[in-house]
Amino acid sequence: MLKLRLFAPILLVVSLFLGVSPASAGITFRDIDNHWAKSTVEWGVEKGIVNGYANGTFMPNQNVTEAEFIRMLVVGITGKDLEETYLTEWWSDKYYNFLHFKNYPVRGFADKKIRSTYITRAHVAELVSSADGVNYSGNQAIQYVLGKKYALGRIKGENTIQGYMGHETITRAEVLQLIKNLTNHGMSILYDRPTEASPESKLPQLPTAWDLYRDNMYMSIRQKVFVNYSGYRIYDDGDSKVIMTKTKQQGQVDNAVAVQFEPQILSFSSVTLSDSKDVTQRSMLVEVLDLYGFKVDKDYFLTKLDSAVKNKKEIQLKVSGKTLVIDPLISSPDGQIKVYYKWWDDARA
């Protein structure tokens, strides 16, 4: 009997995680081309968090069991798999042992039947909050992951405990997106969970739409623009700007590119350069505009920018059907320039 019990779990882990198929090795699956999580799935497979199936599919909408989730969480956050320290009866034993002794609420540790049942989104929240070294359960755990912006509500636009839909299951694609969110927020260690419940007073507030937009704008610029430049640092000013600068201390503005966003419309608003002749800043400007839907002809646009600076006069351009204004900021120190989206005119159009 022991041999049979060992054989089935081993087959399961091989098919789900070891990825013996050529499709997994090439990170191409025939069922993700038009899926919202295509890039996230490719990221997760490349990181070794999970693989596809031998028939060339990934099955992104398949629900995840508790055993599958804790394995993905451990590998996704630590960046490596656990080594076998002794002969185990089930493939998932090493993950359950590891998290149980960190006091995580892994229900399948004592009841192995639970390991193969689909995990709920509420239980996911409990495990994720545990990874941060806090002890919350139920709705408090949901509030924690929402407040930390690790996850969004399942109902679009409803970042509430009810909108999180804690009673529902979670898919393979959703788990990978969650883990990617955690790593993007800097999580790289699975902390021990306290034995005592954490105080309700320490729970983060549920995010507003503006909070989520600010977080998203920072991440987008960091991953799609900032990553292309060396020698710079990036920070969120805590209000409505993302700054890319060469300076060492926050607050200094030399060699800085400031991207401004407008709370009223939850949209890009402007880019300010501290030195309009700096080649890197000019390149960042064009990339930021492109990121937010303003497809400028780089040479033509920069010629207009130089003209505005030289003549100390605003220039308006229609780009992608929207109005951009190049403002030479004549009352500011030489070299500073601002390019802003005249959204109020387009709103009236």
mmCIF file of C-alpha atoms in Angstrom:
data_model
loop_
_atom_site.group_PDB
_atom_site.id
_atom_site.type_symbol
_atom_site.label_atom_id
_atom_site.label_comp_id
_atom_site.label_asym_id
_atom_site.label_seq_id
_atom_site.Cartn_x
_atom_site.Cartn_y
_atom_site.Cartn_z
ATOM 1 C CA MET A 1 0.000 0.000 0.000
ATOM 2 C CA LEU A 2 2.807 2.395 0.760
ATOM 3 C CA LYS A 3 4.166 2.100 -2.771
ATOM 4 C CA LEU A 4 0.793 2.983 -4.280
ATOM 5 C CA ARG A 5 0.395 6.012 -2.041
ATOM 6 C CA LEU A 6 3.830 7.275 -2.998
ATOM 7 C CA PHE A 7 3.327 6.704 -6.706
ATOM 8 C CA ALA A 8 0.221 8.833 -7.177
ATOM 9 C CA PRO A 9 1.571 11.971 -5.487
ATOM 10 C CA ILE A 10 4.829 11.681 -7.419
ATOM 11 C CA LEU A 11 2.953 11.549 -10.712
ATOM 12 C CA LEU A 12 0.967 14.587 -9.689
ATOM 13 C CA VAL A 13 3.968 16.734 -8.867
ATOM 14 C CA VAL A 14 5.740 15.705 -12.062
ATOM 15 C CA SER A 15 2.820 16.748 -14.234
ATOM 16 C CA LEU A 16 2.136 19.993 -12.403
ATOM 17 C CA PHE A 17 5.564 21.275 -11.527
ATOM 18 C CA LEU A 18 8.520 19.480 -13.072
ATOM 19 C CA GLY A 19 7.325 20.211 -16.583
ATOM 20 C CA VAL A 20 8.590 17.311 -18.621
ATOM 21 C CA SER A 21 6.921 18.597 -21.773
ATOM 22 C CA PRO A 22 8.748 20.594 -24.477
ATOM 23 C CA ALA A 23 5.976 23.183 -24.234
ATOM 24 C CA SER A 24 7.007 24.014 -20.671
ATOM 25 C CA ALA A 25 10.664 24.319 -21.625
ATOM 26 C CA GLY A 26 9.828 26.833 -24.371
ATOM 27 C CA ILE A 27 7.319 28.703 -22.200
ATOM 28 C CA THR A 28 4.730 28.507 -24.980
ATOM 29 C CA PHE A 29 1.291 27.077 -24.401
ATOM 30 C CA ARG A 30 -1.509 26.893 -26.916
ATOM 31 C CA ASP A 31 -4.180 27.980 -24.427
ATOM 32 C CA ILE A 32 -2.700 31.299 -23.199
ATOM 33 C CA ASP A 33 -2.256 33.340 -26.398
ATOM 34 C CA ASN A 34 -5.385 35.421 -25.766
ATOM 35 C CA HIS A 35 -5.423 35.084 -21.982
ATOM 36 C CA TRP A 36 -5.169 38.171 -19.767
ATOM 37 C CA ALA A 37 -2.322 36.546 -17.784
ATOM 38 C CA LYS A 38 -0.159 35.432 -20.730
ATOM 39 C CA SER A 39 2.924 37.416 -19.685
ATOM 40 C CA THR A 40 2.420 36.483 -16.036
ATOM 41 C CA VAL A 41 2.192 32.795 -16.890
ATOM 42 C CA GLU A 42 5.405 33.029 -18.918
ATOM 43 C CA TRP A 43 7.059 34.831 -15.992
ATOM 44 C CA GLY A 44 5.938 32.155 -13.527
ATOM 45 C CA VAL A 45 7.140 29.281 -15.674
ATOM 46 C CA GLU A 46 10.489 30.967 -16.276
ATOM 47 C CA LYS A 47 10.898 31.373 -12.502
ATOM 48 C CA GLY A 48 10.130 27.689 -11.928
ATOM 49 C CA ILE A 49 7.062 28.450 -9.829
ATOM 50 C CA VAL A 50 4.865 26.161 -11.899
ATOM 51 C CA ASN A 51 4.954 24.479 -15.298
ATOM 52 C CA GLY A 52 2.506 23.409 -17.942
ATOM 53 C CA TYR A 53 1.195 20.030 -18.945
ATOM 54 C CA ALA A 54 2.650 17.411 -21.265
ATOM 55 C CA ASN A 55 -0.039 18.081 -23.884
ATOM 56 C CA GLY A 56 1.233 21.633 -24.441
ATOM 57 C CA THR A 57 -1.389 23.444 -22.367
ATOM 58 C CA PHE A 58 -1.093 25.478 -19.180
ATOM 59 C CA MET A 59 -4.762 25.488 -18.100
ATOM 60 C CA PRO A 60 -4.619 29.004 -16.594
ATOM 61 C CA ASN A 61 -8.247 28.892 -15.424
ATOM 62 C CA GLN A 62 -7.899 25.634 -13.510
ATOM 63 C CA ASN A 63 -8.498 25.991 -9.776
ATOM 64 C CA VAL A 64 -5.616 25.439 -7.358
ATOM 65 C CA THR A 65 -5.537 23.097 -4.370
ATOM 66 C CA GLU A 66 -4.066 23.987 -1.008
ATOM 67 C CA ALA A 67 -1.018 21.795 -1.651
ATOM 68 C CA GLU A 68 -0.410 23.377 -5.039
ATOM 69 C CA PHE A 69 -0.781 26.883 -3.634
ATOM 70 C CA ILE A 70 1.676 26.482 -0.766
ATOM 71 C CA ARG A 71 4.257 24.991 -3.109
ATOM 72 C CA MET A 72 3.833 27.952 -5.498
ATOM 73 C CA LEU A 73 4.027 30.400 -2.591
ATOM 74 C CA VAL A 74 7.240 28.900 -1.185
ATOM 75 C CA VAL A 75 9.037 28.720 -4.528
ATOM 76 C CA GLY A 76 7.682 32.054 -5.786
ATOM 77 C CA ILE A 77 8.742 34.079 -2.748
ATOM 78 C CA THR A 78 12.010 32.372 -1.803
ATOM 79 C CA GLY A 79 13.123 31.866 -5.409
ATOM 80 C CA LYS A 80 14.040 28.230 -4.845
ATOM 81 C CA ASP A 81 12.473 24.876 -4.127
ATOM 82 C CA LEU A 82 12.830 23.064 -0.815
ATOM 83 C CA GLU A 83 15.270 20.186 -0.631
ATOM 84 C CA GLU A 84 14.207 16.786 0.617
ATOM 85 C CA THR A 85 15.617 16.288 4.112
ATOM 86 C CA TYR A 86 14.175 12.850 4.670
ATOM 87 C CA LEU A 87 11.976 10.278 2.934
ATOM 88 C CA THR A 88 8.422 11.583 2.808
ATOM 89 C CA GLU A 89 5.198 9.803 2.018
ATOM 90 C CA TRP A 90 3.586 12.651 0.036
ATOM 91 C CA TRP A 91 5.209 15.043 -2.449
ATOM 92 C CA SER A 92 3.783 18.000 -0.561
ATOM 93 C CA ASP A 93 5.063 16.932 2.877
ATOM 94 C CA LYS A 94 8.156 19.134 2.748
ATOM 95 C CA TYR A 95 6.090 22.264 2.048
ATOM 96 C CA TYR A 96 3.579 21.485 4.771
ATOM 97 C CA ASN A 97 6.335 20.717 7.277
ATOM 98 C CA PHE A 98 8.170 23.930 6.379
ATOM 99 C CA LEU A 99 5.140 26.192 6.797
ATOM 100 C CA HIS A 100 3.634 24.324 9.745
ATOM 101 C CA PHE A 101 6.729 24.994 11.820
ATOM 102 C CA LYS A 102 6.434 28.652 10.870
ATOM 103 C CA ASN A 103 2.918 28.532 12.338
ATOM 104 C CA TYR A 104 1.136 29.063 9.004
ATOM 105 C CA PRO A 105 -2.504 27.886 8.899
ATOM 106 C CA VAL A 106 -1.836 24.962 6.533
ATOM 107 C CA ARG A 107 -4.901 22.839 7.121
ATOM 108 C CA GLY A 108 -3.634 19.890 5.129
ATOM 109 C CA PHE A 109 -0.781 19.312 7.562
ATOM 110 C CA ALA A 110 -3.018 17.336 9.900
ATOM 111 C CA ASP A 111 -5.693 16.282 7.414
ATOM 112 C CA LYS A 112 -4.131 15.123 4.159
ATOM 113 C CA LYS A 113 -7.516 15.000 2.414
ATOM 114 C CA ILE A 114 -7.590 18.801 2.508
ATOM 115 C CA ARG A 115 -4.425 19.007 0.448
ATOM 116 C CA SER A 116 -6.266 18.026 -2.719
ATOM 117 C CA THR A 117 -9.263 20.321 -2.151
ATOM 118 C CA TYR A 118 -9.457 23.686 -3.869
ATOM 119 C CA ILE A 119 -8.167 26.528 -1.708
ATOM 120 C CA THR A 120 -10.427 29.531 -1.106
ATOM 121 C CA ARG A 121 -9.394 33.124 -1.681
ATOM 122 C CA ALA A 122 -9.896 33.826 2.044
ATOM 123 C CA HIS A 123 -7.459 31.050 2.979
ATOM 124 C CA VAL A 124 -5.011 32.453 0.407
ATOM 125 C CA ALA A 125 -5.242 35.815 2.196
ATOM 126 C CA GLU A 126 -4.474 34.118 5.521
ATOM 127 C CA LEU A 127 -1.361 32.458 4.115
ATOM 128 C CA VAL A 128 -0.143 35.601 2.330
ATOM 129 C CA SER A 129 -0.557 37.753 5.437
ATOM 130 C CA SER A 130 1.337 35.072 7.381
ATOM 131 C CA ALA A 131 4.238 35.513 4.960
ATOM 132 C CA ASP A 132 4.486 39.130 6.124
ATOM 133 C CA GLY A 133 4.878 38.021 9.727
ATOM 134 C CA VAL A 134 1.377 38.890 10.943
ATOM 135 C CA ASN A 135 -1.470 36.740 12.214
ATOM 136 C CA TYR A 136 -4.841 37.593 10.722
ATOM 137 C CA SER A 137 -7.692 35.339 9.688
ATOM 138 C CA GLY A 138 -10.928 35.601 7.748
ATOM 139 C CA ASN A 139 -12.012 39.113 6.790
ATOM 140 C CA GLN A 140 -9.077 40.691 8.599
ATOM 141 C CA ALA A 141 -6.656 38.725 6.436
ATOM 142 C CA ILE A 142 -8.570 39.856 3.362
ATOM 143 C CA GLN A 143 -8.378 43.477 4.509
ATOM 144 C CA TYR A 144 -4.650 43.052 5.051
ATOM 145 C CA VAL A 145 -3.863 41.847 1.517
ATOM 146 C CA LEU A 146 -6.163 44.460 -0.024
ATOM 147 C CA GLY A 147 -4.735 47.245 2.135
ATOM 148 C CA LYS A 148 -1.168 46.242 1.257
ATOM 149 C CA LYS A 149 -2.217 46.256 -2.424
ATOM 150 C CA TYR A 150 -1.066 42.681 -2.835
ATOM 151 C CA ALA A 151 -4.374 41.762 -4.451
ATOM 152 C CA LEU A 152 -7.511 43.332 -5.869
ATOM 153 C CA GLY A 153 -11.128 42.426 -5.397
ATOM 154 C CA ARG A 154 -12.435 39.853 -7.844
ATOM 155 C CA ILE A 155 -15.253 42.254 -8.709
ATOM 156 C CA LYS A 156 -13.579 44.964 -10.791
ATOM 157 C CA GLY A 157 -13.538 48.330 -9.049
ATOM 158 C CA GLU A 158 -14.753 46.920 -5.730
ATOM 159 C CA ASN A 159 -11.729 46.756 -3.463
ATOM 160 C CA THR A 160 -13.826 45.736 -0.513
ATOM 161 C CA ILE A 161 -13.914 42.643 1.652
ATOM 162 C CA GLN A 162 -17.141 41.608 -0.069
ATOM 163 C CA GLY A 163 -15.701 42.331 -3.521
ATOM 164 C CA TYR A 164 -12.696 40.137 -2.772
ATOM 165 C CA MET A 165 -15.063 37.116 -2.826
ATOM 166 C CA GLY A 166 -13.227 35.185 -0.134
ATOM 167 C CA HIS A 167 -15.475 32.131 -0.405
ATOM 168 C CA GLU A 168 -14.513 31.501 -4.025
ATOM 169 C CA THR A 169 -11.611 29.470 -5.400
ATOM 170 C CA ILE A 170 -8.519 30.825 -7.140
ATOM 171 C CA THR A 171 -7.021 29.844 -10.501
ATOM 172 C CA ARG A 172 -3.475 29.028 -11.550
ATOM 173 C CA ALA A 173 -3.202 32.322 -13.449
ATOM 174 C CA GLU A 174 -4.550 34.321 -10.500
ATOM 175 C CA VAL A 175 -2.079 32.699 -8.108
ATOM 176 C CA LEU A 176 0.845 33.571 -10.377
ATOM 177 C CA GLN A 177 -0.370 37.171 -10.652
ATOM 178 C CA LEU A 178 -0.665 37.349 -6.863
ATOM 179 C CA ILE A 179 2.867 36.023 -6.373
ATOM 180 C CA LYS A 180 4.174 38.444 -8.981
ATOM 181 C CA ASN A 181 2.468 41.283 -7.080
ATOM 182 C CA LEU A 182 4.120 40.124 -3.853
ATOM 183 C CA THR A 183 7.596 40.066 -5.405
ATOM 184 C CA ASN A 184 6.994 43.452 -7.054
ATOM 185 C CA HIS A 185 6.260 44.814 -3.579
ATOM 186 C CA GLY A 186 9.590 43.478 -2.357
ATOM 187 C CA MET A 187 8.530 40.269 -0.603
ATOM 188 C CA SER A 188 11.412 37.796 -0.667
ATOM 189 C CA ILE A 189 11.219 36.157 2.768
ATOM 190 C CA LEU A 190 8.539 33.972 4.340
ATOM 191 C CA TYR A 191 8.472 35.270 7.902
ATOM 192 C CA ASP A 192 7.284 33.253 10.885
ATOM 193 C CA ARG A 193 3.643 33.826 11.805
ATOM 194 C CA PRO A 194 3.136 35.035 15.396
ATOM 195 C CA THR A 195 1.363 32.684 17.752
ATOM 196 C CA GLU A 196 -0.956 35.457 18.947
ATOM 197 C CA ALA A 197 -3.445 37.204 16.679
ATOM 198 C CA SER A 198 -2.205 40.549 15.401
ATOM 199 C CA PRO A 199 -4.123 43.631 16.609
ATOM 200 C CA GLU A 200 -6.960 44.906 14.450
ATOM 201 C CA SER A 201 -5.641 48.444 14.941
ATOM 202 C CA LYS A 202 -2.578 47.562 12.852
ATOM 203 C CA LEU A 203 -4.592 46.595 9.797
ATOM 204 C CA PRO A 204 -3.976 48.798 6.733
ATOM 205 C CA GLN A 205 -6.925 50.770 5.440
ATOM 206 C CA LEU A 206 -8.727 49.473 2.383
ATOM 207 C CA PRO A 207 -7.324 51.242 -0.675
ATOM 208 C CA THR A 208 -9.190 53.916 -2.598
ATOM 209 C CA ALA A 209 -9.239 53.992 -6.397
ATOM 210 C CA TRP A 210 -6.569 56.713 -6.257
ATOM 211 C CA ASP A 211 -4.357 54.603 -3.966
ATOM 212 C CA LEU A 212 -4.490 51.745 -6.447
ATOM 213 C CA TYR A 213 -3.832 54.021 -9.400
ATOM 214 C CA ARG A 214 -0.809 55.590 -7.690
ATOM 215 C CA ASP A 215 0.600 52.154 -6.944
ATOM 216 C CA ASN A 216 0.014 51.045 -10.518
ATOM 217 C CA MET A 217 1.596 54.166 -12.037
ATOM 218 C CA TYR A 218 4.724 53.660 -9.964
ATOM 219 C CA MET A 219 5.010 49.996 -10.906
ATOM 220 C CA SER A 220 4.393 50.701 -14.610
ATOM 221 C CA ILE A 221 7.104 53.353 -14.815
ATOM 222 C CA ARG A 222 9.520 51.276 -12.766
ATOM 223 C CA GLN A 223 9.099 48.177 -14.911
ATOM 224 C CA LYS A 224 8.691 49.717 -18.371
ATOM 225 C CA VAL A 225 10.805 52.905 -18.337
ATOM 226 C CA PHE A 226 13.144 53.066 -15.337
ATOM 227 C CA VAL A 227 14.525 49.580 -15.989
ATOM 228 C CA ASN A 228 16.076 50.860 -19.235
ATOM 229 C CA TYR A 229 18.417 53.317 -17.477
ATOM 230 C CA SER A 230 21.350 52.853 -15.138
ATOM 231 C CA GLY A 231 22.664 55.296 -12.530
ATOM 232 C CA TYR A 232 19.184 56.516 -11.589
ATOM 233 C CA ARG A 233 16.923 55.811 -8.650
ATOM 234 C CA ILE A 234 13.132 56.014 -8.588
ATOM 235 C CA TYR A 235 10.683 56.944 -5.859
ATOM 236 C CA ASP A 236 7.062 57.879 -5.288
ATOM 237 C CA ASP A 237 6.771 61.298 -3.651
ATOM 238 C CA GLY A 238 3.804 60.110 -1.568
ATOM 239 C CA ASP A 239 1.372 62.394 -3.375
ATOM 240 C CA SER A 240 0.949 62.305 -7.156
ATOM 241 C CA LYS A 241 4.428 62.110 -8.663
ATOM 242 C CA VAL A 242 6.965 59.472 -9.593
ATOM 243 C CA ILE A 243 10.531 60.801 -9.672
ATOM 244 C CA MET A 244 13.501 59.362 -11.564
ATOM 245 C CA THR A 245 16.735 61.027 -10.479
ATOM 246 C CA LYS A 246 20.506 60.697 -10.170
ATOM 247 C CA THR A 247 20.569 62.422 -6.803
ATOM 248 C CA LYS A 248 21.237 60.534 -3.584
ATOM 249 C CA GLN A 249 18.681 62.234 -1.382
ATOM 250 C CA GLN A 250 14.963 62.611 -1.914
ATOM 251 C CA GLY A 251 13.983 66.241 -2.427
ATOM 252 C CA GLN A 252 16.912 67.236 -4.604
ATOM 253 C CA VAL A 253 15.798 67.935 -8.171
ATOM 254 C CA ASP A 254 18.925 68.032 -10.327
ATOM 255 C CA ASN A 255 18.915 65.458 -13.122
ATOM 256 C CA ALA A 256 15.305 64.617 -12.272
ATOM 257 C CA VAL A 257 12.358 63.556 -14.394
ATOM 258 C CA ALA A 258 9.054 64.014 -12.551
ATOM 259 C CA VAL A 259 5.943 62.253 -13.849
ATOM 260 C CA GLN A 260 2.716 63.807 -12.542
ATOM 261 C CA PHE A 261 -0.726 62.187 -12.347
ATOM 262 C CA GLU A 262 -4.158 63.753 -11.933
ATOM 263 C CA PRO A 263 -6.432 62.348 -9.178
ATOM 264 C CA GLN A 264 -9.552 63.859 -10.738
ATOM 265 C CA ILE A 265 -9.326 61.705 -13.843
ATOM 266 C CA LEU A 266 -6.978 58.928 -12.617
ATOM 267 C CA SER A 267 -4.696 59.617 -15.532
ATOM 268 C CA PHE A 268 -1.267 60.779 -16.605
ATOM 269 C CA SER A 269 -0.964 64.562 -16.351
ATOM 270 C CA SER A 270 2.576 65.783 -17.141
ATOM 271 C CA VAL A 271 6.313 65.180 -17.297
ATOM 272 C CA THR A 272 8.784 67.785 -16.027
ATOM 273 C CA LEU A 273 12.465 67.740 -16.943
ATOM 274 C CA SER A 274 15.062 69.558 -14.848
ATOM 275 C CA ASP A 275 17.349 69.796 -17.896
ATOM 276 C CA SER A 276 15.669 69.845 -21.291
ATOM 277 C CA LYS A 277 18.998 69.293 -23.065
ATOM 278 C CA ASP A 278 19.947 66.177 -21.099
ATOM 279 C CA VAL A 279 19.899 63.230 -23.514
ATOM 280 C CA THR A 280 18.739 60.709 -20.910
ATOM 281 C CA GLN A 281 15.931 62.911 -19.627
ATOM 282 C CA ARG A 282 14.720 63.522 -23.174
ATOM 283 C CA SER A 283 14.679 59.795 -23.815
ATOM 284 C CA MET A 284 12.780 59.153 -20.576
ATOM 285 C CA LEU A 285 10.249 61.806 -21.581
ATOM 286 C CA VAL A 286 9.513 60.118 -24.902
ATOM 287 C CA GLU A 287 9.221 56.689 -23.259
ATOM 288 C CA VAL A 288 6.812 57.973 -20.592
ATOM 289 C CA LEU A 289 4.636 59.639 -23.211
ATOM 290 C CA ASP A 290 4.568 56.422 -25.216
ATOM 291 C CA LEU A 291 3.689 54.434 -22.080
ATOM 292 C CA TYR A 292 0.610 56.590 -21.545
ATOM 293 C CA GLY A 293 -0.628 56.501 -25.119
ATOM 294 C CA PHE A 294 1.062 59.543 -26.677
ATOM 295 C CA LYS A 295 2.823 58.081 -29.725
ATOM 296 C CA VAL A 296 5.110 60.962 -30.690
ATOM 297 C CA ASP A 297 7.548 61.107 -33.577
ATOM 298 C CA LYS A 298 10.682 61.416 -31.461
ATOM 299 C CA ASP A 299 12.766 63.661 -33.744
ATOM 300 C CA TYR A 300 9.859 65.960 -34.613
ATOM 301 C CA PHE A 301 8.713 66.188 -30.999
ATOM 302 C CA LEU A 302 12.162 66.996 -29.605
ATOM 303 C CA THR A 303 12.617 69.653 -32.301
ATOM 304 C CA LYS A 304 9.406 71.293 -31.097
ATOM 305 C CA LEU A 305 10.608 71.012 -27.502
ATOM 306 C CA ASP A 306 13.853 72.812 -28.366
ATOM 307 C CA SER A 307 11.885 75.480 -30.207
ATOM 308 C CA ALA A 308 9.676 76.118 -27.174
ATOM 309 C CA VAL A 309 12.755 76.503 -24.948
ATOM 310 C CA LYS A 310 14.553 78.763 -27.405
ATOM 311 C CA ASN A 311 11.582 81.062 -28.034
ATOM 312 C CA LYS A 312 10.296 80.833 -24.434
ATOM 313 C CA LYS A 313 6.825 80.151 -25.749
ATOM 314 C CA GLU A 314 4.331 77.324 -25.274
ATOM 315 C CA ILE A 315 3.684 74.977 -28.163
ATOM 316 C CA GLN A 316 0.549 72.831 -28.452
ATOM 317 C CA LEU A 317 0.516 69.569 -30.384
ATOM 318 C CA LYS A 318 -2.147 67.026 -31.221
ATOM 319 C CA VAL A 319 -0.772 63.578 -30.414
ATOM 320 C CA SER A 320 -2.877 60.426 -30.713
ATOM 321 C CA GLY A 321 -5.964 62.626 -30.822
ATOM 322 C CA LYS A 322 -5.095 64.409 -27.561
ATOM 323 C CA THR A 323 -3.624 67.820 -26.773
ATOM 324 C CA LEU A 324 -0.063 68.010 -25.453
ATOM 325 C CA VAL A 325 1.442 71.316 -24.357
ATOM 326 C CA ILE A 326 5.189 71.971 -24.232
ATOM 327 C CA ASP A 327 5.662 74.615 -21.536
ATOM 328 C CA PRO A 328 9.200 76.141 -21.277
ATOM 329 C CA LEU A 329 8.557 77.232 -17.650
ATOM 330 C CA ILE A 330 10.123 80.643 -18.196
ATOM 331 C CA SER A 331 9.753 81.563 -14.515
ATOM 332 C CA SER A 332 11.742 78.463 -13.424
ATOM 333 C CA PRO A 333 15.503 77.873 -13.540
ATOM 334 C CA ASP A 334 16.976 77.611 -17.035
ATOM 335 C CA GLY A 335 16.606 74.259 -18.664
ATOM 336 C CA GLN A 336 13.441 73.135 -16.895
ATOM 337 C CA ILE A 337 10.514 72.245 -19.109
ATOM 338 C CA LYS A 338 7.098 70.697 -18.636
ATOM 339 C CA VAL A 339 5.068 68.659 -21.092
ATOM 340 C CA TYR A 340 1.480 68.274 -19.986
ATOM 341 C CA TYR A 341 -1.720 66.667 -21.184
ATOM 342 C CA LYS A 342 -4.469 69.284 -21.582
ATOM 343 C CA TRP A 343 -7.118 66.813 -20.514
ATOM 344 C CA TRP A 344 -9.774 69.410 -19.628
ATOM 345 C CA ASP A 345 -9.967 70.559 -23.261
ATOM 346 C CA ASP A 346 -10.329 66.983 -24.478
ATOM 347 C CA ALA A 347 -13.024 66.378 -21.848
ATOM 348 C CA ARG A 348 -15.080 69.219 -23.340
ATOM 349 C CA ALA A 349 -14.518 68.130 -26.939
#
